[in-house]
Every structure is written in structure tokens, then in C-alpha cells.
Amino acid sequence: RVTNHSDAPAAATVGVLIDGRTAGSMYVELAARESRELSFPATFDAEAEHRVTFTLGRDAMELDNELHMAVRALARVPVALVADDDPDDPGTASYFVTRALAPRGDARDSYALTRLHSGNITDATLQDSRVVFVTELQRFSKETSDALLRYIQRGGALVVLGGAGDNNLHLIAMESTSPAGVLPWVPGHAHESPADAKPRRVTQGPGPSPLLHNFDLNASEALERINLRRVWPTTQLRESARVLLQFDDGSPALAERAVGDGRLVLAAFSPAHRDGDLGKHGVFVALIQSLAEQLQPSSAPLHDAVVGQSLLFTPQQSLSTNGGPVVVTDPDGQPVTEATIAMGGGQPAISIPRLNSPGFYTATQDNRQLGQVAVNLDTRESDLRRLDPERVTDALRDADITTHLHAAAEAEAPLHVKRVPLWGWMMIAALGLLATELLILGARRP
């Protein structure tokens, strides 16, 4: 985003550097106070962390002429499936979710799927996953629930499908961590339609959603023809929840809710064969693929790294307990001696008490790069318009600073001290110096 903070039209050439090499440029003209977003296509050569820097031409304020961004490029999108049933057993929920995300099971798949059991869920096992799917848990612990919740709060996306076992127990445990809850609704007990009763069906929600971007009219019609023998009815739908799909009686079947920096999507149905025919149809593949595509962040989770503030970030590569010391360097390549190792979200993280300059801060161990983070100026520094005294007073008050502000036109003359004019005393001093000079000249005459 390029902004012209002046009261006159302006023009600029915006360039982009990837790993220090020029990757494109664009000329833009802006009216007074106008902002505009520019897009640059880019293809990365390697699966690694890359440095991206956007540049402007030279002007009177050089510090804000660069914007830095750390980007991690991946060959395939890493996703995780947390379940305790057998993914190789046809008819299980894991079987259908696995084949929806990774039908070939090799590098030709768009998603690199990691299957995890409920007993080995930690911050480290979830760290690299862009989206995590959960279904059919047989075992449950508070550690599992806490790890999933921290994953969402850090910016991850969690999709929970209905299922047997203790699935509802871990949901209820997550719900109890906050007075406002974290789920779109409180899950109820499973409801199975009698053999002679009309099965439940799923229809589109009350409005369009970006999460179902891949759902066209044919997919919607196919979804409405699928029978579900068992569902998990919803109770106490939260006001902050957004319904994506609903049952034919109007009750929610799929909904999302923001949790921290991430999102949680909850389904009241299961793809398992014993619960209905959903998993056998291509529309289920379209549903899972759409959620996996739209829920993942557009880039790696961003850190709010601003000059003058502190930073706590988790590196992409794990720290070695048997390795040498971790070295953090600033954008000039100088060691940051104040950097320490802290525990962020249950795993080692790097803490920097103060960021002194814009650019890339890098953490290494034994010449192995652990991670990097881009640091920029606060965007408000670029707006040089004067602030109203009231706004300044409010900002200082929020920082527990007491001050008295006066407009320049209303201020007293700076040479008035205790309301006594100084010009008279200065005239007396000048006359005294003149008299002294005359006395000296008179004394020197022969």
C-alpha cells in the first residue's frame, strides 16, 4: 500500500527485491492524501525463507522508503489430520479426509498431509501446519486441548468434524477455557435418524462465504441430495459465529468463529460411512479442499514487529539442545546481545527487548539459520501532518504521562520569566557595559 501524505499530487516508482535481487517495479501516480494497493507476481526458486523488500525513490525521509517482509515458500501446503481411527480402513472418517486432501499420497498432491494421533499433539507437531483437521478422537487430555487452542490463537485454522469417541469432550474442554467460549456453538449429543424416518440433509448457509469459494451451483445441489444418518445437533449458537452450511430444518451444520488470531470451524456431521453417505461423494472432496485452501493464511503468520517495540517470535527451525548458543543479528549484521531464549506458547522462542532499526533480524545456531523476522517503522511515522492538541493529550494520557499543551499563538513570549519583562534589565546591562568602556578609555589617556 502506497500513500501520499502530502496535500499535492505525487508520483513514485515502487520496486520489489527478493533476496536482494530486483524482481519488478511499478510507476504510480497518487492524488493528495490518496492510498493505493499494488500487486507484484513472484515465483520463488527454492522452498525456504525469503526476504522481500519493497522500495520507493529517494525523498526527504529515507527511513520509510523500504518495507520488509519475510516469506516462507513451500512446494506443498502442510496440513495435519488429528484422529485415532484407521486412515487405511475404507469407511472411516480419516480414510475420506485423507483421500480428499492427499488422494495420491505422494509429491503430486497439493497438500502435504501429516497424520497425528491425539496422544502426540504438541506445539511442535502443529507448528508447521497451515490447517489442522480433527475427527474421531478416542483419547483425550488437557495437554491436547491446550495445544490445539494455542495453535488457533497464534493464527492457525482448526476444522473439527463430528465423530464418535470422546470428540465432544475435548471440544467442551476448549470451550471452558474462556468465559465467552471458543466454539461457534455448544455441541449436543449425537442424534441418529430411525430407519423409517427421513434422513437429515445439508444445504447452503444463509449467505455466501469465501470459505466455500469452490462451491458452485452443481456442488450445492449435490450436497442437498446426500443423506446423513447421524448428526450432532447444535445448542447455544454464539452471536460471533458465522453459519456456512445448515441442515434442511434451518439449524447450523457448519460454522466458523474467530479465536485469537486464528479461526475455528465446527461441523455437526461426519464423513464416516456409518454416519451417512457424505464421504463417498465428490462434493465432500470439494468441501474439504475449499476449507483447506481458503482457511490457510495468505502468508506465514505475521509478527507485529515495529521499531522501538519488543518482539517474541518462534523460529521456523527447532533449537538444538546440544548445539551451540543461539546468535541473533540485527539488520546491520551486528549481534543483539540483549536477545534471550524464552518460552512462547509452550515452546522455545526468541525474545528481543527492543528493536532499534528496520530490516531483517536473523537467528542462527551453529551457522544454521533458525528463522528471521522483518521489522518496519510504525506506518504512522510517515504521516507528518500536525496533530490536534487534544489527540496528543489523549495519547500521552494513555501512556500515563501528564502534560500541559498550549497552541503556539496563545503562548506567552519566551523571554518572560515569572511575568517579569527582561528587556529592561538587558538595557541596563548594556548601559553598564558602555559606562565601563568609557571609564577604561578615560583612564588610558596620557
PDB file of N, CA and C in Angstrom, residues 286-349:
ATOM      1  N   ALA A 286     -14.738 -31.526  -2.527  1.00  0.00           N
ATOM      2  CA  ALA A 286     -14.792 -30.087  -2.813  1.00  0.00           C
ATOM      3  C   ALA A 286     -14.894 -29.280  -1.527  1.00  0.00           C
ATOM      4  N   LEU A 287     -15.648 -29.766  -0.550  1.00  0.00           N
ATOM      5  CA  LEU A 287     -15.802 -29.070   0.719  1.00  0.00           C
ATOM      6  C   LEU A 287     -14.468 -29.005   1.470  1.00  0.00           C
ATOM      7  N   ILE A 288     -13.793 -30.154   1.612  1.00  0.00           N
ATOM      8  CA  ILE A 288     -12.529 -30.190   2.343  1.00  0.00           C
ATOM      9  C   ILE A 288     -11.458 -29.374   1.626  1.00  0.00           C
ATOM     10  N   GLN A 289     -11.397 -29.492   0.304  1.00  0.00           N
ATOM     11  CA  GLN A 289     -10.399 -28.728  -0.456  1.00  0.00           C
ATOM     12  C   GLN A 289     -10.655 -27.227  -0.331  1.00  0.00           C
ATOM     13  N   SER A 290     -11.897 -26.822  -0.353  1.00  0.00           N
ATOM     14  CA  SER A 290     -12.224 -25.400  -0.232  1.00  0.00           C
ATOM     15  C   SER A 290     -11.835 -24.863   1.134  1.00  0.00           C
ATOM     16  N   LEU A 291     -12.121 -25.620   2.188  1.00  0.00           N
ATOM     17  CA  LEU A 291     -11.743 -25.193   3.528  1.00  0.00           C
ATOM     18  C   LEU A 291     -10.224 -25.121   3.669  1.00  0.00           C
ATOM     19  N   ALA A 292      -9.521 -26.140   3.150  1.00  0.00           N
ATOM     20  CA  ALA A 292      -8.067 -26.150   3.249  1.00  0.00           C
ATOM     21  C   ALA A 292      -7.441 -24.988   2.486  1.00  0.00           C
ATOM     22  N   GLU A 293      -8.026 -24.634   1.357  1.00  0.00           N
ATOM     23  CA  GLU A 293      -7.473 -23.560   0.533  1.00  0.00           C
ATOM     24  C   GLU A 293      -7.762 -22.187   1.125  1.00  0.00           C
ATOM     25  N   GLN A 294      -8.992 -21.969   1.573  1.00  0.00           N
ATOM     26  CA  GLN A 294      -9.400 -20.635   1.999  1.00  0.00           C
ATOM     27  C   GLN A 294      -9.023 -20.319   3.440  1.00  0.00           C
ATOM     28  N   LEU A 295      -8.855 -21.337   4.278  1.00  0.00           N
ATOM     29  CA  LEU A 295      -8.540 -21.088   5.677  1.00  0.00           C
ATOM     30  C   LEU A 295      -7.070 -20.781   5.918  1.00  0.00           C
ATOM     31  N   GLN A 296      -6.193 -21.311   5.081  1.00  0.00           N
ATOM     32  CA  GLN A 296      -4.776 -21.099   5.326  1.00  0.00           C
ATOM     33  C   GLN A 296      -4.427 -19.632   5.153  1.00  0.00           C
ATOM     34  N   PRO A 297      -3.521 -19.110   5.997  1.00  0.00           N
ATOM     35  CA  PRO A 297      -3.131 -17.709   5.865  1.00  0.00           C
ATOM     36  C   PRO A 297      -2.521 -17.449   4.505  1.00  0.00           C
ATOM     37  N   SER A 298      -2.673 -16.203   4.014  1.00  0.00           N
ATOM     38  CA  SER A 298      -2.088 -15.856   2.725  1.00  0.00           C
ATOM     39  C   SER A 298      -0.572 -15.872   2.774  1.00  0.00           C
ATOM     40  N   SER A 299      -0.013 -15.781   3.962  1.00  0.00           N
ATOM     41  CA  SER A 299       1.438 -15.892   4.146  1.00  0.00           C
ATOM     42  C   SER A 299       1.661 -16.512   5.509  1.00  0.00           C
ATOM     43  N   ALA A 300       2.923 -16.706   5.862  1.00  0.00           N
ATOM     44  CA  ALA A 300       3.215 -17.227   7.189  1.00  0.00           C
ATOM     45  C   ALA A 300       2.659 -16.263   8.226  1.00  0.00           C
ATOM     46  N   PRO A 301       2.302 -16.751   9.410  1.00  0.00           N
ATOM     47  CA  PRO A 301       1.774 -15.845  10.427  1.00  0.00           C
ATOM     48  C   PRO A 301       2.692 -14.648  10.621  1.00  0.00           C
ATOM     49  N   LEU A 302       2.130 -13.461  10.523  1.00  0.00           N
ATOM     50  CA  LEU A 302       2.917 -12.242  10.583  1.00  0.00           C
ATOM     51  C   LEU A 302       3.146 -11.815  12.018  1.00  0.00           C
ATOM     52  N   HIS A 303       4.341 -11.338  12.307  1.00  0.00           N
ATOM     53  CA  HIS A 303       4.652 -10.784  13.607  1.00  0.00           C
ATOM     54  C   HIS A 303       4.517  -9.266  13.511  1.00  0.00           C
ATOM     55  N   ASP A 304       3.927  -8.662  14.529  1.00  0.00           N
ATOM     56  CA  ASP A 304       3.791  -7.217  14.568  1.00  0.00           C
ATOM     57  C   ASP A 304       5.109  -6.634  15.046  1.00  0.00           C
ATOM     58  N   ALA A 305       6.104  -6.646  14.179  1.00  0.00           N
ATOM     59  CA  ALA A 305       7.458  -6.221  14.542  1.00  0.00           C
ATOM     60  C   ALA A 305       7.649  -4.778  14.116  1.00  0.00           C
ATOM     61  N   VAL A 306       7.736  -3.896  15.095  1.00  0.00           N
ATOM     62  CA  VAL A 306       7.821  -2.466  14.845  1.00  0.00           C
ATOM     63  C   VAL A 306       9.018  -1.907  15.599  1.00  0.00           C
ATOM     64  N   VAL A 307       9.737  -1.015  14.943  1.00  0.00           N
ATOM     65  CA  VAL A 307      10.898  -0.382  15.569  1.00  0.00           C
ATOM     66  C   VAL A 307      10.473   0.308  16.858  1.00  0.00           C
ATOM     67  N   GLY A 308      11.291   0.111  17.899  1.00  0.00           N
ATOM     68  CA  GLY A 308      11.012   0.722  19.188  1.00  0.00           C
ATOM     69  C   GLY A 308      10.254  -0.167  20.143  1.00  0.00           C
ATOM     70  N   GLN A 309       9.717  -1.287  19.646  1.00  0.00           N
ATOM     71  CA  GLN A 309       8.971  -2.199  20.499  1.00  0.00           C
ATOM     72  C   GLN A 309       9.776  -3.473  20.748  1.00  0.00           C
ATOM     73  N   SER A 310       9.224  -4.346  21.584  1.00  0.00           N
ATOM     74  CA  SER A 310       9.852  -5.636  21.850  1.00  0.00           C
ATOM     75  C   SER A 310       9.278  -6.676  20.892  1.00  0.00           C
ATOM     76  N   LEU A 311       9.900  -7.861  20.859  1.00  0.00           N
ATOM     77  CA  LEU A 311       9.467  -8.919  19.949  1.00  0.00           C
ATOM     78  C   LEU A 311       9.700 -10.278  20.591  1.00  0.00           C
ATOM     79  N   LEU A 312       8.725 -11.154  20.456  1.00  0.00           N
ATOM     80  CA  LEU A 312       8.849 -12.554  20.842  1.00  0.00           C
ATOM     81  C   LEU A 312       8.390 -13.377  19.651  1.00  0.00           C
ATOM     82  N   PHE A 313       9.305 -14.116  19.016  1.00  0.00           N
ATOM     83  CA  PHE A 313       8.925 -14.900  17.840  1.00  0.00           C
ATOM     84  C   PHE A 313       9.508 -16.295  17.925  1.00  0.00           C
ATOM     85  N   THR A 314       8.752 -17.248  17.357  1.00  0.00           N
ATOM     86  CA  THR A 314       9.167 -18.650  17.336  1.00  0.00           C
ATOM     87  C   THR A 314       9.831 -18.948  15.999  1.00  0.00           C
ATOM     88  N   PRO A 315      11.077 -19.355  15.975  1.00  0.00           N
ATOM     89  CA  PRO A 315      11.751 -19.626  14.697  1.00  0.00           C
ATOM     90  C   PRO A 315      11.155 -20.838  14.003  1.00  0.00           C
ATOM     91  N   GLN A 316      11.315 -20.880  12.675  1.00  0.00           N
ATOM     92  CA  GLN A 316      10.770 -21.983  11.887  1.00  0.00           C
ATOM     93  C   GLN A 316      11.508 -23.286  12.173  1.00  0.00           C
ATOM     94  N   GLN A 317      12.810 -23.217  12.406  1.00  0.00           N
ATOM     95  CA  GLN A 317      13.598 -24.406  12.691  1.00  0.00           C
ATOM     96  C   GLN A 317      13.748 -24.586  14.200  1.00  0.00           C
ATOM     97  N   SER A 318      13.719 -25.834  14.641  1.00  0.00           N
ATOM     98  CA  SER A 318      13.798 -26.117  16.065  1.00  0.00           C
ATOM     99  C   SER A 318      15.212 -25.850  16.597  1.00  0.00           C
ATOM    100  N   LEU A 319      15.258 -25.390  17.852  1.00  0.00           N
ATOM    101  CA  LEU A 319      16.543 -25.182  18.507  1.00  0.00           C
ATOM    102  C   LEU A 319      17.106 -26.521  18.960  1.00  0.00           C
ATOM    103  N   SER A 320      18.405 -26.700  18.821  1.00  0.00           N
ATOM    104  CA  SER A 320      19.070 -27.916  19.255  1.00  0.00           C
ATOM    105  C   SER A 320      19.555 -27.747  20.694  1.00  0.00           C
ATOM    106  N   THR A 321      19.121 -28.663  21.565  1.00  0.00           N
ATOM    107  CA  THR A 321      19.535 -28.575  22.966  1.00  0.00           C
ATOM    108  C   THR A 321      21.016 -28.889  23.152  1.00  0.00           C
ATOM    109  N   ASN A 322      21.589 -29.612  22.211  1.00  0.00           N
ATOM    110  CA  ASN A 322      23.006 -29.970  22.290  1.00  0.00           C
ATOM    111  C   ASN A 322      23.891 -29.074  21.445  1.00  0.00           C
ATOM    112  N   GLY A 323      23.280 -28.094  20.786  1.00  0.00           N
ATOM    113  CA  GLY A 323      24.049 -27.231  19.901  1.00  0.00           C
ATOM    114  C   GLY A 323      24.667 -26.056  20.632  1.00  0.00           C
ATOM    115  N   GLY A 324      25.292 -25.197  19.853  1.00  0.00           N
ATOM    116  CA  GLY A 324      25.931 -24.016  20.404  1.00  0.00           C
ATOM    117  C   GLY A 324      24.923 -22.945  20.742  1.00  0.00           C
ATOM    118  N   PRO A 325      25.399 -21.786  21.136  1.00  0.00           N
ATOM    119  CA  PRO A 325      24.495 -20.691  21.513  1.00  0.00           C
ATOM    120  C   PRO A 325      23.736 -20.148  20.302  1.00  0.00           C
ATOM    121  N   VAL A 326      22.554 -19.641  20.575  1.00  0.00           N
ATOM    122  CA  VAL A 326      21.750 -19.000  19.537  1.00  0.00           C
ATOM    123  C   VAL A 326      22.214 -17.555  19.393  1.00  0.00           C
ATOM    124  N   VAL A 327      22.508 -17.155  18.161  1.00  0.00           N
ATOM    125  CA  VAL A 327      23.000 -15.809  17.882  1.00  0.00           C
ATOM    126  C   VAL A 327      21.941 -15.060  17.078  1.00  0.00           C
ATOM    127  N   VAL A 328      21.561 -13.900  17.563  1.00  0.00           N
ATOM    128  CA  VAL A 328      20.593 -13.046  16.871  1.00  0.00           C
ATOM    129  C   VAL A 328      21.333 -11.820  16.358  1.00  0.00           C
ATOM    130  N   THR A 329      21.195 -11.529  15.076  1.00  0.00           N
ATOM    131  CA  THR A 329      21.849 -10.367  14.477  1.00  0.00           C
ATOM    132  C   THR A 329      20.807  -9.383  13.977  1.00  0.00           C
ATOM    133  N   ASP A 330      21.162  -8.096  14.011  1.00  0.00           N
ATOM    134  CA  ASP A 330      20.254  -7.045  13.564  1.00  0.00           C
ATOM    135  C   ASP A 330      20.423  -6.819  12.064  1.00  0.00           C
ATOM    136  N   PRO A 331      19.679  -5.882  11.469  1.00  0.00           N
ATOM    137  CA  PRO A 331      19.794  -5.661  10.022  1.00  0.00           C
ATOM    138  C   PRO A 331      21.183  -5.282   9.546  1.00  0.00           C
ATOM    139  N   ASP A 332      22.032  -4.773  10.435  1.00  0.00           N
ATOM    140  CA  ASP A 332      23.410  -4.424  10.057  1.00  0.00           C
ATOM    141  C   ASP A 332      24.375  -5.580  10.253  1.00  0.00           C
ATOM    142  N   GLY A 333      23.851  -6.744  10.668  1.00  0.00           N
ATOM    143  CA  GLY A 333      24.704  -7.900  10.891  1.00  0.00           C
ATOM    144  C   GLY A 333      25.396  -7.920  12.236  1.00  0.00           C
ATOM    145  N   GLN A 334      25.021  -7.009  13.134  1.00  0.00           N
ATOM    146  CA  GLN A 334      25.636  -6.942  14.447  1.00  0.00           C
ATOM    147  C   GLN A 334      24.860  -7.797  15.453  1.00  0.00           C
ATOM    148  N   PRO A 335      25.550  -8.484  16.375  1.00  0.00           N
ATOM    149  CA  PRO A 335      24.852  -9.321  17.352  1.00  0.00           C
ATOM    150  C   PRO A 335      23.954  -8.483  18.267  1.00  0.00           C
ATOM    151  N   VAL A 336      22.781  -9.027  18.564  1.00  0.00           N
ATOM    152  CA  VAL A 336      21.868  -8.396  19.520  1.00  0.00           C
ATOM    153  C   VAL A 336      22.115  -9.063  20.864  1.00  0.00           C
ATOM    154  N   THR A 337      22.930  -8.447  21.683  1.00  0.00           N
ATOM    155  CA  THR A 337      23.344  -9.075  22.938  1.00  0.00           C
ATOM    156  C   THR A 337      22.203  -9.178  23.940  1.00  0.00           C
ATOM    157  N   GLU A 338      21.150  -8.369  23.767  1.00  0.00           N
ATOM    158  CA  GLU A 338      20.041  -8.399  24.714  1.00  0.00           C
ATOM    159  C   GLU A 338      19.048  -9.524  24.420  1.00  0.00           C
ATOM    160  N   ALA A 339      19.195 -10.209  23.284  1.00  0.00           N
ATOM    161  CA  ALA A 339      18.259 -11.275  22.921  1.00  0.00           C
ATOM    162  C   ALA A 339      18.406 -12.456  23.864  1.00  0.00           C
ATOM    163  N   THR A 340      17.271 -13.048  24.244  1.00  0.00           N
ATOM    164  CA  THR A 340      17.267 -14.194  25.150  1.00  0.00           C
ATOM    165  C   THR A 340      16.312 -15.255  24.622  1.00  0.00           C
ATOM    166  N   ILE A 341      16.414 -16.450  25.167  1.00  0.00           N
ATOM    167  CA  ILE A 341      15.507 -17.543  24.839  1.00  0.00           C
ATOM    168  C   ILE A 341      14.398 -17.568  25.888  1.00  0.00           C
ATOM    169  N   ALA A 342      13.155 -17.543  25.443  1.00  0.00           N
ATOM    170  CA  ALA A 342      12.004 -17.551  26.340  1.00  0.00           C
ATOM    171  C   ALA A 342      11.071 -18.663  25.907  1.00  0.00           C
ATOM    172  N   MET A 343      10.029 -18.886  26.680  1.00  0.00           N
ATOM    173  CA  MET A 343       9.019 -19.882  26.342  1.00  0.00           C
ATOM    174  C   MET A 343       7.808 -19.158  25.787  1.00  0.00           C
ATOM    175  N   GLY A 344       7.558 -19.323  24.493  1.00  0.00           N
ATOM    176  CA  GLY A 344       6.405 -18.709  23.853  1.00  0.00           C
ATOM    177  C   GLY A 344       5.421 -19.762  23.422  1.00  0.00           C
ATOM    178  N   GLY A 345       4.263 -19.811  24.052  1.00  0.00           N
ATOM    179  CA  GLY A 345       3.262 -20.808  23.683  1.00  0.00           C
ATOM    180  C   GLY A 345       3.709 -22.221  23.960  1.00  0.00           C
ATOM    181  N   GLY A 346       4.517 -22.441  24.996  1.00  0.00           N
ATOM    182  CA  GLY A 346       4.914 -23.792  25.350  1.00  0.00           C
ATOM    183  C   GLY A 346       6.137 -24.309  24.623  1.00  0.00           C
ATOM    184  N   GLN A 347       6.789 -23.481  23.794  1.00  0.00           N
ATOM    185  CA  GLN A 347       7.983 -23.930  23.092  1.00  0.00           C
ATOM    186  C   GLN A 347       9.003 -22.801  23.076  1.00  0.00           C
ATOM    187  N   PRO A 348      10.296 -23.136  22.867  1.00  0.00           N
ATOM    188  CA  PRO A 348      11.316 -22.086  22.918  1.00  0.00           C
ATOM    189  C   PRO A 348      11.067 -21.010  21.869  1.00  0.00           C
ATOM    190  N   ALA A 349      11.226 -19.781  22.300  1.00  0.00           N
ATOM    191  CA  ALA A 349      11.074 -18.639  21.407  1.00  0.00           C
ATOM    192  C   ALA A 349      12.181 -17.648  21.707  1.00  0.00           C
TER     193      ALA A 349
END
